[in-house]
């Protein structure tokens, strides 16, 4: 069930659920987004429960292509944000509370492996592979207070026939970034499950120019966390990705658009399925 304009309002909502290969999933989202370049407020509330398999790539010399690890992910978020400034030059400020829990037990099967990327046939993982994954599959929970700051300096340029022979497309030109910093807090703890102490950050950026018949755009994201009071203390779970796009409508063939994309991603010091 999904609606982008709930009962004719600017609120959007989504509720979905079903079965996965090893369990169930449920996702609920209720949000009020920024309205184009004029909205000053946004809010979001979401809940996620998902039981599924996470696939690890294995070296070719192992004799297997992937290891499959049962995973249960539960998370929730409540956040509020505002923008100050004017259209085309906004400053973003936000505050939120989030909770994420990962668990790996109480499944009918443990870690399994497959050969030659055949996901229809499984077998129990050898002990050496289970031992190699042991540090990745420890139950954990993180409750964080999150602070967001960002800047959006975006204008729009209209281009005709960019993605088709007819019609126009608004190109966001300029730049924007947002930085999220989350600090773990002692909230919703139990005697059996203690909140992991860490400092989390997430940085996202976008930039584009559109000179002449060209469009050049790029996006980047980077996130990680610094774990405290743990044998794994230090910077962990660092993930990054980037995209570079370019499109060109040659003057001699205006009915055609040439497009190229270059992307990359990487992860360092990961301590859990990502």
PDB file of N, CA and C in Angstrom, residues 191-236:
ATOM      1  N   UNK A 191      18.869  -5.745  29.866  1.00  0.00           N
ATOM      2  CA  UNK A 191      19.982  -6.435  30.520  1.00  0.00           C
ATOM      3  C   UNK A 191      20.674  -7.405  29.577  1.00  0.00           C
ATOM      4  N   UNK A 192      19.944  -7.885  28.551  1.00  0.00           N
ATOM      5  CA  UNK A 192      20.514  -8.848  27.613  1.00  0.00           C
ATOM      6  C   UNK A 192      21.165  -8.187  26.401  1.00  0.00           C
ATOM      7  N   UNK A 193      20.776  -6.957  26.105  1.00  0.00           N
ATOM      8  CA  UNK A 193      21.246  -6.322  24.881  1.00  0.00           C
ATOM      9  C   UNK A 193      21.623  -4.883  25.176  1.00  0.00           C
ATOM     10  N   UNK A 194      22.919  -4.606  25.154  1.00  0.00           N
ATOM     11  CA  UNK A 194      23.421  -3.272  25.436  1.00  0.00           C
ATOM     12  C   UNK A 194      23.683  -2.524  24.126  1.00  0.00           C
ATOM     13  N   UNK A 195      23.399  -1.230  24.145  1.00  0.00           N
ATOM     14  CA  UNK A 195      23.683  -0.412  22.972  1.00  0.00           C
ATOM     15  C   UNK A 195      25.182  -0.337  22.720  1.00  0.00           C
ATOM     16  N   UNK A 196      25.563  -0.527  21.465  1.00  0.00           N
ATOM     17  CA  UNK A 196      26.962  -0.385  21.097  1.00  0.00           C
ATOM     18  C   UNK A 196      27.318   1.098  21.090  1.00  0.00           C
ATOM     19  N   UNK A 197      28.460   1.437  21.650  1.00  0.00           N
ATOM     20  CA  UNK A 197      28.872   2.839  21.756  1.00  0.00           C
ATOM     21  C   UNK A 197      29.703   3.208  20.528  1.00  0.00           C
ATOM     22  N   UNK A 198      29.218   4.194  19.771  1.00  0.00           N
ATOM     23  CA  UNK A 198      29.955   4.622  18.591  1.00  0.00           C
ATOM     24  C   UNK A 198      29.581   6.049  18.218  1.00  0.00           C
ATOM     25  N   UNK A 199      30.348   6.589  17.290  1.00  0.00           N
ATOM     26  CA  UNK A 199      30.086   7.893  16.683  1.00  0.00           C
ATOM     27  C   UNK A 199      29.991   7.661  15.186  1.00  0.00           C
ATOM     28  N   UNK A 200      28.833   7.958  14.611  1.00  0.00           N
ATOM     29  CA  UNK A 200      28.546   7.663  13.208  1.00  0.00           C
ATOM     30  C   UNK A 200      28.548   8.946  12.388  1.00  0.00           C
ATOM     31  N   UNK A 201      29.005   8.837  11.133  1.00  0.00           N
ATOM     32  CA  UNK A 201      28.905   9.984  10.231  1.00  0.00           C
ATOM     33  C   UNK A 201      28.505   9.508   8.840  1.00  0.00           C
ATOM     34  N   UNK A 202      27.823  10.386   8.113  1.00  0.00           N
ATOM     35  CA  UNK A 202      27.457  10.129   6.726  1.00  0.00           C
ATOM     36  C   UNK A 202      27.546  11.442   5.962  1.00  0.00           C
ATOM     37  N   UNK A 203      28.264  11.433   4.850  1.00  0.00           N
ATOM     38  CA  UNK A 203      28.435  12.627   4.023  1.00  0.00           C
ATOM     39  C   UNK A 203      27.982  12.308   2.606  1.00  0.00           C
ATOM     40  N   UNK A 204      27.113  13.163   2.059  1.00  0.00           N
ATOM     41  CA  UNK A 204      26.649  13.003   0.686  1.00  0.00           C
ATOM     42  C   UNK A 204      26.800  14.325  -0.053  1.00  0.00           C
ATOM     43  N   UNK A 205      27.174  14.245  -1.311  1.00  0.00           N
ATOM     44  CA  UNK A 205      27.352  15.454  -2.092  1.00  0.00           C
ATOM     45  C   UNK A 205      26.935  15.257  -3.536  1.00  0.00           C
ATOM     46  N   UNK A 206      26.572  16.367  -4.187  1.00  0.00           N
ATOM     47  CA  UNK A 206      26.163  16.352  -5.595  1.00  0.00           C
ATOM     48  C   UNK A 206      26.609  17.649  -6.237  1.00  0.00           C
ATOM     49  N   UNK A 207      27.053  17.577  -7.479  1.00  0.00           N
ATOM     50  CA  UNK A 207      27.435  18.769  -8.217  1.00  0.00           C
ATOM     51  C   UNK A 207      27.197  18.569  -9.698  1.00  0.00           C
ATOM     52  N   UNK A 208      26.806  19.632 -10.403  1.00  0.00           N
ATOM     53  CA  UNK A 208      26.535  19.520 -11.836  1.00  0.00           C
ATOM     54  C   UNK A 208      26.698  20.871 -12.514  1.00  0.00           C
ATOM     55  N   UNK A 209      27.139  20.829 -13.760  1.00  0.00           N
ATOM     56  CA  UNK A 209      27.183  21.998 -14.626  1.00  0.00           C
ATOM     57  C   UNK A 209      26.591  21.593 -15.968  1.00  0.00           C
ATOM     58  N   UNK A 210      26.109  22.567 -16.731  1.00  0.00           N
ATOM     59  CA  UNK A 210      25.480  22.277 -18.022  1.00  0.00           C
ATOM     60  C   UNK A 210      25.893  23.314 -19.055  1.00  0.00           C
ATOM     61  N   UNK A 211      27.171  23.305 -19.458  1.00  0.00           N
ATOM     62  CA  UNK A 211      27.625  24.275 -20.461  1.00  0.00           C
ATOM     63  C   UNK A 211      27.243  23.838 -21.873  1.00  0.00           C
ATOM     64  N   UNK A 212      26.688  24.756 -22.634  1.00  0.00           N
ATOM     65  CA  UNK A 212      26.367  24.454 -24.021  1.00  0.00           C
ATOM     66  C   UNK A 212      25.457  23.258 -24.164  1.00  0.00           C
ATOM     67  N   UNK A 213      25.895  22.287 -24.938  1.00  0.00           N
ATOM     68  CA  UNK A 213      25.109  21.088 -25.195  1.00  0.00           C
ATOM     69  C   UNK A 213      25.549  19.916 -24.318  1.00  0.00           C
ATOM     70  N   UNK A 214      26.350  20.214 -23.291  1.00  0.00           N
ATOM     71  CA  UNK A 214      26.860  19.198 -22.374  1.00  0.00           C
ATOM     72  C   UNK A 214      26.134  19.257 -21.034  1.00  0.00           C
ATOM     73  N   UNK A 215      26.115  18.123 -20.354  1.00  0.00           N
ATOM     74  CA  UNK A 215      25.707  18.051 -18.946  1.00  0.00           C
ATOM     75  C   UNK A 215      26.743  17.189 -18.230  1.00  0.00           C
ATOM     76  N   UNK A 216      27.365  17.741 -17.204  1.00  0.00           N
ATOM     77  CA  UNK A 216      28.363  17.025 -16.416  1.00  0.00           C
ATOM     78  C   UNK A 216      27.899  17.008 -14.965  1.00  0.00           C
ATOM     79  N   UNK A 217      27.764  15.836 -14.385  1.00  0.00           N
ATOM     80  CA  UNK A 217      27.258  15.716 -13.016  1.00  0.00           C
ATOM     81  C   UNK A 217      28.045  14.659 -12.260  1.00  0.00           C
ATOM     82  N   UNK A 218      28.067  14.803 -10.946  1.00  0.00           N
ATOM     83  CA  UNK A 218      28.751  13.831 -10.097  1.00  0.00           C
ATOM     84  C   UNK A 218      28.050  13.752  -8.752  1.00  0.00           C
ATOM     85  N   UNK A 219      28.153  12.610  -8.113  1.00  0.00           N
ATOM     86  CA  UNK A 219      27.627  12.423  -6.760  1.00  0.00           C
ATOM     87  C   UNK A 219      28.602  11.554  -5.986  1.00  0.00           C
ATOM     88  N   UNK A 220      28.635  11.760  -4.683  1.00  0.00           N
ATOM     89  CA  UNK A 220      29.552  11.010  -3.829  1.00  0.00           C
ATOM     90  C   UNK A 220      28.896  10.786  -2.480  1.00  0.00           C
ATOM     91  N   UNK A 221      29.176   9.663  -1.864  1.00  0.00           N
ATOM     92  CA  UNK A 221      28.693   9.394  -0.508  1.00  0.00           C
ATOM     93  C   UNK A 221      29.775   8.647   0.257  1.00  0.00           C
ATOM     94  N   UNK A 222      29.869   8.949   1.531  1.00  0.00           N
ATOM     95  CA  UNK A 222      30.863   8.324   2.400  1.00  0.00           C
ATOM     96  C   UNK A 222      30.269   8.209   3.790  1.00  0.00           C
ATOM     97  N   UNK A 223      30.410   7.048   4.405  1.00  0.00           N
ATOM     98  CA  UNK A 223      29.924   6.872   5.766  1.00  0.00           C
ATOM     99  C   UNK A 223      30.850   5.944   6.537  1.00  0.00           C
ATOM    100  N   UNK A 224      30.793   6.056   7.846  1.00  0.00           N
ATOM    101  CA  UNK A 224      31.606   5.215   8.706  1.00  0.00           C
ATOM    102  C   UNK A 224      31.255   5.475  10.155  1.00  0.00           C
ATOM    103  N   UNK A 225      31.919   4.777  11.055  1.00  0.00           N
ATOM    104  CA  UNK A 225      31.658   4.992  12.471  1.00  0.00           C
ATOM    105  C   UNK A 225      32.922   4.689  13.272  1.00  0.00           C
ATOM    106  N   UNK A 226      33.043   5.370  14.381  1.00  0.00           N
ATOM    107  CA  UNK A 226      34.156   5.147  15.297  1.00  0.00           C
ATOM    108  C   UNK A 226      33.623   4.447  16.534  1.00  0.00           C
ATOM    109  N   UNK A 227      34.056   3.201  16.728  1.00  0.00           N
ATOM    110  CA  UNK A 227      33.582   2.390  17.844  1.00  0.00           C
ATOM    111  C   UNK A 227      34.390   2.720  19.089  1.00  0.00           C
ATOM    112  N   UNK A 228      33.681   2.810  20.226  1.00  0.00           N
ATOM    113  CA  UNK A 228      34.316   3.128  21.498  1.00  0.00           C
ATOM    114  C   UNK A 228      34.122   1.972  22.480  1.00  0.00           C
ATOM    115  N   UNK A 229      35.043   1.835  23.436  1.00  0.00           N
ATOM    116  CA  UNK A 229      34.920   0.862  24.527  1.00  0.00           C
ATOM    117  C   UNK A 229      34.647  -0.549  24.021  1.00  0.00           C
ATOM    118  N   UNK A 230      35.445  -0.995  23.061  1.00  0.00           N
ATOM    119  CA  UNK A 230      35.246  -2.318  22.480  1.00  0.00           C
ATOM    120  C   UNK A 230      36.585  -2.847  21.986  1.00  0.00           C
ATOM    121  N   UNK A 231      36.739  -4.190  21.930  1.00  0.00           N
ATOM    122  CA  UNK A 231      37.966  -4.740  21.344  1.00  0.00           C
ATOM    123  C   UNK A 231      38.184  -4.299  19.899  1.00  0.00           C
ATOM    124  N   UNK A 232      37.091  -3.893  19.218  1.00  0.00           N
ATOM    125  CA  UNK A 232      37.201  -3.429  17.840  1.00  0.00           C
ATOM    126  C   UNK A 232      37.226  -1.907  17.757  1.00  0.00           C
ATOM    127  N   UNK A 233      37.656  -1.233  18.810  1.00  0.00           N
ATOM    128  CA  UNK A 233      37.645   0.227  18.834  1.00  0.00           C
ATOM    129  C   UNK A 233      38.421   0.802  17.653  1.00  0.00           C
ATOM    130  N   UNK A 234      37.949   1.950  17.177  1.00  0.00           N
ATOM    131  CA  UNK A 234      38.572   2.621  16.039  1.00  0.00           C
ATOM    132  C   UNK A 234      37.567   2.846  14.933  1.00  0.00           C
ATOM    133  N   UNK A 235      38.048   3.355  13.803  1.00  0.00           N
ATOM    134  CA  UNK A 235      37.181   3.614  12.659  1.00  0.00           C
ATOM    135  C   UNK A 235      36.866   2.310  11.945  1.00  0.00           C
ATOM    136  N   UNK A 236      35.564   2.010  11.817  1.00  0.00           N
ATOM    137  CA  UNK A 236      35.106   0.771  11.205  1.00  0.00           C
ATOM    138  C   UNK A 236      33.942   1.069  10.252  1.00  0.00           C
TER     139      UNK A 236
END
